Amino acid sequence: MSLPKAPTKDEASLKAYTARRRLNRLRREACRLFTCEAMVRAVQRLEGEIESRRLLVRRDRHLWKDIGERQKVLNWLLSYNPLWLRIGLETIYGELIALESNSDVVGLAIFILNRLLWSPDIAAEYRHPVVPHLYREGHEEALSKFTLKKLLLLVCFLDCAKRSRMIDHDPCLFCKDAEFKASKDLLLAFSRDFLSGEGDLSRHLGFLGLPVSHVQTPLDEFDFAVTNLAVDLQCGIRLVRTVELLTKNWSLSKQLRVPAISRLQKMHNVDIALNVLKERGVHLKDETGASIDSRDIVDRHRERTLALLWKIVFAFQVDVFLNVEHLKEEIEFLKNTHKTKALLGAMKTSQNSFRVQQDSSNFSSQTYSENVKLLMAWVNAVCRFYNIKVENFTVCFSDGRVLCYLIHHYHPCYIPLEAVCQRTTQTVECSRTVTVGLNSSSSSESDTSLNAVEETFDQTPSVLYKELLDNEKQNFQLINAAVSDLGGIPAMIHHADMSNTIPDEKVVITYLSFLCSRLLDLRQETRAARLIQAAWRKYRLKRELKLSQERDRAARIIQKSAMNFLARRRILRRVNAAIFIQKHWRGYLARRTLFNLKKAKLEEARNKSATVIQAAYRGYKARQWVSKMRAARVIQAWFRGHKARKEYMSVLRATLVIQRHFRARQLQTRFMQMKSCALTIQRVWRATRTARRLRQQFLKHQAACLIQSAYRGFKARRKFVQQKAAAVIIQKHLRAWQEGRLQFMKYNKTRRAVIKLQAFIRGYLVRKKISEQKQKKRLLYFTAAVYHHISAIKIQRAFRLHLTLKLAETQISSVVVIQVGLIKLSCLSFTTFSLYGIPFLKMTDTAKTRSLRCSLIKANEKSREENKLGNRTAIAIDHLLKYKHLSYILAALKHLEVATRLSPLCCENMAQSRAIFSVFLLIRSCNRSVPCMDVIRYSVQVLLNVSKYERTTRAVYEAENSVDTLLDLLQMYRGKAGDKVSEKGGSIFTKTCCLLAILSKDSKRALVRPKCFGTVPCIQSLYKLTARKHRMDAERTLVKHKTNPALAGSSFVPVTPLRIKTVSRIKPDWVLRKDNMQEVVDPLQAIVMVMDTLGIAYY
């Protein structure tokens, strides 16, 4: 059974919560920076460069196989500050990294090894379907691209985030003991060890929109912590840093003199901070009126140093920490909440006796700023809930009750109200004979607030006073414990400095500003609950008012109904009494009349006894007969009555049903009204009675239940913790032994299998690599032989064609005459034509022309489609755009140089594709190495061939940053401009000058370029440098001729470059041999041609 660990006190405190919230805010800022439009475009360009293999990891570098290379990259990345590194990794990967703290280097190293130098997704994509730990072809290349992209993004993003001061306290980007202190150095080291064909990686990234420029200076690594006020503030660096943080003026640190060794340097640093304070209107004078200057701080003057710190605190601290708008909103909210709560309390007691308490504080606000007045208003608004009025920042805070109430109002869990000691020196006044107890308001002005109670007690006033001081000490202990849990509030107060004395007003105001800022900051999380409570109180108040009105209305209705009922009952009683009396009186009269009748009958009965007996007998007989007749009649009457009653009952039932439904409808309506009123009254009464009963029961059993549950829980938890610890230890040891034994067996088995598999795979890979190298070598030899053979055939074909044309020039006039004669004599007969034409054809059809014709026919038959100039141009452009290896690029450029020199159609195809832009981008990414110089030379020659053709000149000029790239190229190779005349066309400098002159030969372009910033000075400096080198070479050659006896006899005249033809006369050569091309080989002539084209003066 696994149970989650309970959170520790630090994890559950608001300090850890605030740290997490700040970290989340920092993550949002980093995400906003990473997803901005400029960064997104730069990332897309970087991904394009990597996918197109312009940025490529060397094939002999295996970042995920070689343990040494992995450790090197890991050490480079761990040279970053752990906080910066965590933010960068989380932003780049878009996920949270579970670390124990922001300094968890081990967790960051594990993440880098598992997610940066390795990718589970790529491994899953290229995993072998059967063999474990074996990957298909392409896995290493995909993993190298992934690692390269993530690493470059991480370095560039961290550099950009550091430059934007994303973190408030702005920590160092690199650790103090790191190998690198600049992002550019890290990129250069990575480029040097891992990238293929890449020089300055930071420059390449700058072209893509990801510049890196951060350099960590010793001032950034300076320890700004203060342990001794007199010594640490003496140099002035920490003072300037403090003012810089408070004013947000980040240029102050640049004026510092670091390290501050001499007295003048220290005074200069302190004066920087004092001048900023003076500009902000801070009066630099102590309590005695003496001025505070830099000498006091440098000389460690204690009182004036403290006075300066208090000036800074009062000038910035309250204004920086307090948000005036939030504070005013909180004060208004507290006032409304107190008013609503007071109205609800008054509804429970007596509605007519309630009056809203007015703010009658006697706080003198003439000498305080607006923020301090708002701070006092906030304190009074909170203390109004506890019936306390605060009038000053000194005595009212001496017993700690006000601070306890402030914390309890926002966070009751840290300081319960029952834990606050109410008996303090502010609430109880001691004398020798009596004790006067004050109510909770220490500054109330009413006479009823004093409850004087004379009592006899055994304690002396000193003992009671000591008890009150102990209560105040306990209050301050509660405050310090709560503040340590809240976090973000310095421990500035102590009970010895506050209790039994008049506290320092400056300390209290500063402490209150920290406390108010912290509580208002944490209040954002409880804002919703407080708004819901306020809305509920308003709703409850409205409901209580409405319910009270309904109760009054119902009571009046009930009273009226009861009074009517009692009046009707009194009248009914009177009527019943009168009827009763009448009934008894009438009965009495009837009984009296009956008695008189009986007496008369009795006398008559005596006289007629015989008659009566006879009559009785006769009557008996008659009654017998009559009874028989009556029975018959009764039967008949009962049958008729039954029949009539049946008919009557049917009619009666119908009538009753109708009446019942009608009356039921009326009674139901009335009953529902009465029932609703009765239920409302009953529900309210029962709820009130139940609440009273439950409250009494709860008050009786609460204490006992709380003590019992706490003690039983303590015993159960202690027993459970002991048992769990013992069981966990036993299980841990047993499982560790079992797992270790099992893992050891598995490891030995796996190790043997892996060793065999690795040996087989490595042998297979070596054999495969050797066979591929042999195959590539054979293919290269075959391609070179074919290329040389085709070149030789083309050269022979061109040479033979040249000889044929030269031979035909001697006969061109006769051919023209023959053609004219043939046209004029087209009407002649065939016999006449045969007499004159056939001898001429026989004369011109020599063995040499026939051999030339046969060689041309054979060459056309042997030629292949892929060797044509158009196809060769398309293949070369595709290789240039696709491959990034120098050998492939150089071969493609050689093909393009030949094609653009021989065919105008190839120039047009070159202009229509993206090849020109790729060539310029290739030139920008090259350095001064020998392979790169070959690439640049062929690239410039290709651009020169394309620009000579008038239809494609505009395409070269309109390429992005074309002219700026050529100017940078001239600056780069100005030291190698002096090529010999024998090396015709071999100078990058001269070719670039010719290309720049051709691009600027248009009049509009020639007028636009000199207006660009820096173009004219750049070309003039190049001209001066080239002319000086030409003059020095001429002088050196002259001295050599004079000193060498073998050359003394020959006459030598220093060559002065002549003005060449204008650029407008330069046309495409379209020749096969390079020695027939018209090129400018002298660097001085080339730069003079550029200056003449642009119209730039020489001096």
Tab-separated table of C-alpha atoms in Angstrom, residues 876-1067:
chain	number	residue	atom	x	y	z
A	876	ALA	CA	24.126	21.685	-61.025
A	877	ILE	CA	21.416	24.095	-59.732
A	878	ASP	CA	19.624	21.192	-58.025
A	879	HIS	CA	22.868	20.048	-56.348
A	880	LEU	CA	23.611	23.609	-55.269
A	881	LEU	CA	20.211	23.982	-53.603
A	882	LYS	CA	20.115	20.467	-52.134
A	883	TYR	CA	23.603	19.507	-50.931
A	884	LYS	CA	25.709	21.454	-48.413
A	885	HIS	CA	28.975	19.549	-48.548
A	886	LEU	CA	31.850	21.575	-49.993
A	887	SER	CA	32.821	18.929	-52.559
A	888	TYR	CA	29.305	18.772	-54.036
A	889	ILE	CA	28.976	22.577	-53.967
A	890	LEU	CA	32.358	23.056	-55.664
A	891	ALA	CA	31.505	20.546	-58.420
A	892	ALA	CA	28.127	22.221	-59.006
A	893	LEU	CA	29.769	25.667	-59.210
A	894	LYS	CA	32.311	24.391	-61.766
A	895	HIS	CA	29.498	23.077	-63.978
A	896	LEU	CA	27.593	26.376	-63.620
A	897	GLU	CA	30.745	28.370	-64.520
A	898	VAL	CA	31.143	26.428	-67.776
A	899	ALA	CA	27.426	26.565	-68.634
A	900	THR	CA	27.017	30.310	-67.983
A	901	ARG	CA	30.209	31.052	-69.958
A	902	LEU	CA	29.002	29.142	-73.024
A	903	SER	CA	25.224	29.587	-73.173
A	904	PRO	CA	22.893	32.593	-72.628
A	905	LEU	CA	19.961	30.200	-72.088
A	906	CYS	CA	21.764	28.728	-69.078
A	907	CYS	CA	22.174	32.269	-67.703
A	908	GLU	CA	18.437	32.848	-68.022
A	909	ASN	CA	17.685	29.520	-66.279
A	910	MET	CA	20.077	30.523	-63.532
A	911	ALA	CA	18.293	33.870	-63.052
A	912	GLN	CA	14.813	32.300	-62.976
A	913	SER	CA	15.706	29.839	-60.173
A	914	ARG	CA	16.775	30.657	-56.576
A	915	ALA	CA	20.368	29.782	-57.417
A	916	ILE	CA	21.613	33.396	-57.410
A	917	PHE	CA	20.270	33.987	-53.897
A	918	SER	CA	21.822	30.689	-52.767
A	919	VAL	CA	25.180	31.702	-54.249
A	920	PHE	CA	25.152	35.014	-52.349
A	921	LEU	CA	24.116	33.196	-49.147
A	922	LEU	CA	26.951	30.717	-49.730
A	923	ILE	CA	29.443	33.573	-50.137
A	924	ARG	CA	28.266	35.156	-46.865
A	925	SER	CA	28.694	31.886	-44.968
A	926	CYS	CA	32.263	31.183	-46.161
A	927	ASN	CA	35.449	32.068	-44.305
A	928	ARG	CA	39.086	32.610	-45.435
A	929	SER	CA	40.042	28.914	-45.568
A	930	VAL	CA	41.453	27.420	-48.798
A	931	PRO	CA	38.311	25.338	-49.700
A	932	CYS	CA	36.108	28.326	-49.020
A	933	MET	CA	38.308	30.521	-51.226
A	934	ASP	CA	37.817	28.051	-54.116
A	935	VAL	CA	34.061	28.153	-53.532
A	936	ILE	CA	34.066	31.969	-53.472
A	937	ARG	CA	36.218	32.213	-56.626
A	938	TYR	CA	33.893	29.967	-58.658
A	939	SER	CA	30.804	31.660	-57.169
A	940	VAL	CA	32.042	35.128	-58.200
A	941	GLN	CA	32.945	33.817	-61.669
A	942	VAL	CA	29.412	32.386	-62.098
A	943	LEU	CA	27.863	35.693	-61.002
A	944	LEU	CA	30.237	37.553	-63.342
A	945	ASN	CA	29.201	35.405	-66.316
A	946	VAL	CA	25.494	35.908	-65.534
A	947	SER	CA	25.848	39.662	-65.017
A	948	LYS	CA	27.659	40.149	-68.354
A	949	TYR	CA	24.500	39.029	-70.144
A	950	GLU	CA	22.199	42.065	-70.293
A	951	ARG	CA	18.990	40.092	-69.730
A	952	THR	CA	20.216	38.590	-66.457
A	953	THR	CA	22.179	41.513	-65.013
A	954	ARG	CA	19.126	42.884	-63.202
A	955	ALA	CA	18.510	39.504	-61.487
A	956	VAL	CA	21.999	39.571	-59.940
A	957	TYR	CA	21.635	43.190	-58.836
A	958	GLU	CA	18.180	42.685	-57.260
A	959	ALA	CA	19.299	39.737	-55.122
A	960	GLU	CA	19.035	40.438	-51.393
A	961	ASN	CA	22.106	42.332	-50.045
A	962	SER	CA	24.018	41.627	-53.272
A	963	VAL	CA	26.089	44.815	-53.413
A	964	ASP	CA	26.690	44.818	-49.632
A	965	THR	CA	27.961	41.246	-49.857
A	966	LEU	CA	30.376	42.200	-52.657
A	967	LEU	CA	31.667	45.156	-50.619
A	968	ASP	CA	32.233	42.848	-47.624
A	969	LEU	CA	34.050	40.435	-49.934
A	970	LEU	CA	36.335	43.229	-51.155
A	971	GLN	CA	37.136	44.156	-47.552
A	972	MET	CA	37.851	40.517	-46.688
A	973	TYR	CA	40.234	39.843	-49.596
A	974	ARG	CA	41.846	43.242	-49.957
A	975	GLY	CA	45.080	41.795	-48.517
A	976	LYS	CA	45.246	39.200	-51.335
A	977	ALA	CA	44.470	41.560	-54.191
A	978	GLY	CA	47.901	41.594	-55.853
A	979	ASP	CA	47.777	38.562	-58.185
A	980	LYS	CA	50.383	38.112	-60.893
A	981	VAL	CA	49.566	38.686	-64.517
A	982	SER	CA	50.370	35.072	-65.355
A	983	GLU	CA	47.546	33.880	-63.089
A	984	LYS	CA	44.858	35.211	-65.398
A	985	GLY	CA	41.415	35.399	-63.770
A	986	GLY	CA	42.597	33.877	-60.507
A	987	SER	CA	41.972	36.806	-58.174
A	988	ILE	CA	38.794	37.063	-56.114
A	989	PHE	CA	39.453	40.773	-55.622
A	990	THR	CA	39.644	41.628	-59.322
A	991	LYS	CA	36.660	39.439	-60.236
A	992	THR	CA	34.579	41.055	-57.481
A	993	CYS	CA	35.562	44.538	-58.711
A	994	CYS	CA	34.511	43.640	-62.240
A	995	LEU	CA	31.226	42.226	-61.002
A	996	LEU	CA	30.528	45.327	-58.905
A	997	ALA	CA	31.320	47.592	-61.861
A	998	ILE	CA	29.019	45.630	-64.204
A	999	LEU	CA	26.157	45.726	-61.657
A	1000	SER	CA	26.586	49.497	-61.270
A	1001	LYS	CA	26.996	50.338	-64.968
A	1002	ASP	CA	23.384	51.491	-65.188
A	1003	SER	CA	23.138	55.268	-64.610
A	1004	LYS	CA	20.380	54.982	-61.997
A	1005	ARG	CA	22.276	52.373	-60.009
A	1006	ALA	CA	25.472	54.384	-60.231
A	1007	LEU	CA	23.643	57.359	-58.702
A	1008	VAL	CA	21.927	55.325	-55.971
A	1009	ARG	CA	24.875	53.347	-54.560
A	1010	PRO	CA	27.182	56.277	-53.583
A	1011	LYS	CA	24.339	57.709	-51.507
A	1012	CYS	CA	24.353	54.611	-49.278
A	1013	PHE	CA	26.082	55.083	-45.956
A	1014	GLY	CA	29.709	53.940	-45.995
A	1015	THR	CA	30.005	52.987	-49.690
A	1016	VAL	CA	32.216	55.868	-50.866
A	1017	PRO	CA	34.706	55.749	-47.920
A	1018	CYS	CA	34.979	51.974	-48.295
A	1019	ILE	CA	35.865	52.113	-52.019
A	1020	GLN	CA	38.252	55.048	-51.518
A	1021	SER	CA	40.115	53.181	-48.765
A	1022	LEU	CA	40.371	50.109	-51.024
A	1023	TYR	CA	41.739	52.266	-53.832
A	1024	LYS	CA	44.371	53.820	-51.548
A	1025	LEU	CA	45.466	50.435	-50.247
A	1026	THR	CA	45.669	48.902	-53.753
A	1027	ALA	CA	47.566	51.862	-55.176
A	1028	ARG	CA	50.063	51.732	-52.299
A	1029	LYS	CA	50.645	48.000	-52.798
A	1030	HIS	CA	51.067	48.496	-56.574
A	1031	ARG	CA	53.633	51.218	-55.974
A	1032	MET	CA	55.515	49.095	-53.428
A	1033	ASP	CA	55.569	46.102	-55.844
A	1034	ALA	CA	56.943	48.318	-58.635
A	1035	GLU	CA	59.671	49.701	-56.365
A	1036	ARG	CA	60.556	46.218	-55.129
A	1037	THR	CA	60.865	44.941	-58.730
A	1038	LEU	CA	63.053	47.903	-59.690
A	1039	VAL	CA	65.403	47.270	-56.768
A	1040	LYS	CA	65.588	43.585	-57.712
A	1041	HIS	CA	66.633	44.491	-61.292
A	1042	LYS	CA	69.290	46.833	-60.023
A	1043	THR	CA	70.797	44.357	-57.563
A	1044	ASN	CA	70.637	41.264	-59.800
A	1045	PRO	CA	73.567	41.249	-62.313
A	1046	ALA	CA	71.706	38.905	-64.624
A	1047	LEU	CA	68.876	41.375	-64.969
A	1048	ALA	CA	70.992	44.527	-64.965
A	1049	GLY	CA	71.376	44.572	-68.729
A	1050	SER	CA	67.680	44.388	-69.444
A	1051	SER	CA	65.728	47.574	-69.376
A	1052	PHE	CA	62.797	47.700	-66.969
A	1053	VAL	CA	60.157	50.349	-66.735
A	1054	PRO	CA	57.628	50.160	-63.858
A	1055	VAL	CA	54.266	49.329	-65.189
A	1056	THR	CA	51.617	51.934	-64.583
A	1057	PRO	CA	48.120	50.561	-65.017
A	1058	LEU	CA	46.301	52.061	-67.922
A	1059	ARG	CA	42.684	53.016	-68.064
A	1060	ILE	CA	40.750	50.099	-69.538
A	1061	LYS	CA	37.666	50.290	-71.683
A	1062	THR	CA	34.454	51.396	-70.049
A	1063	VAL	CA	32.189	48.883	-68.414
A	1064	SER	CA	29.389	49.519	-70.872
A	1065	ARG	CA	31.518	47.861	-73.604
A	1066	ILE	CA	32.029	44.632	-71.649
A	1067	LYS	CA	30.007	41.878	-73.331
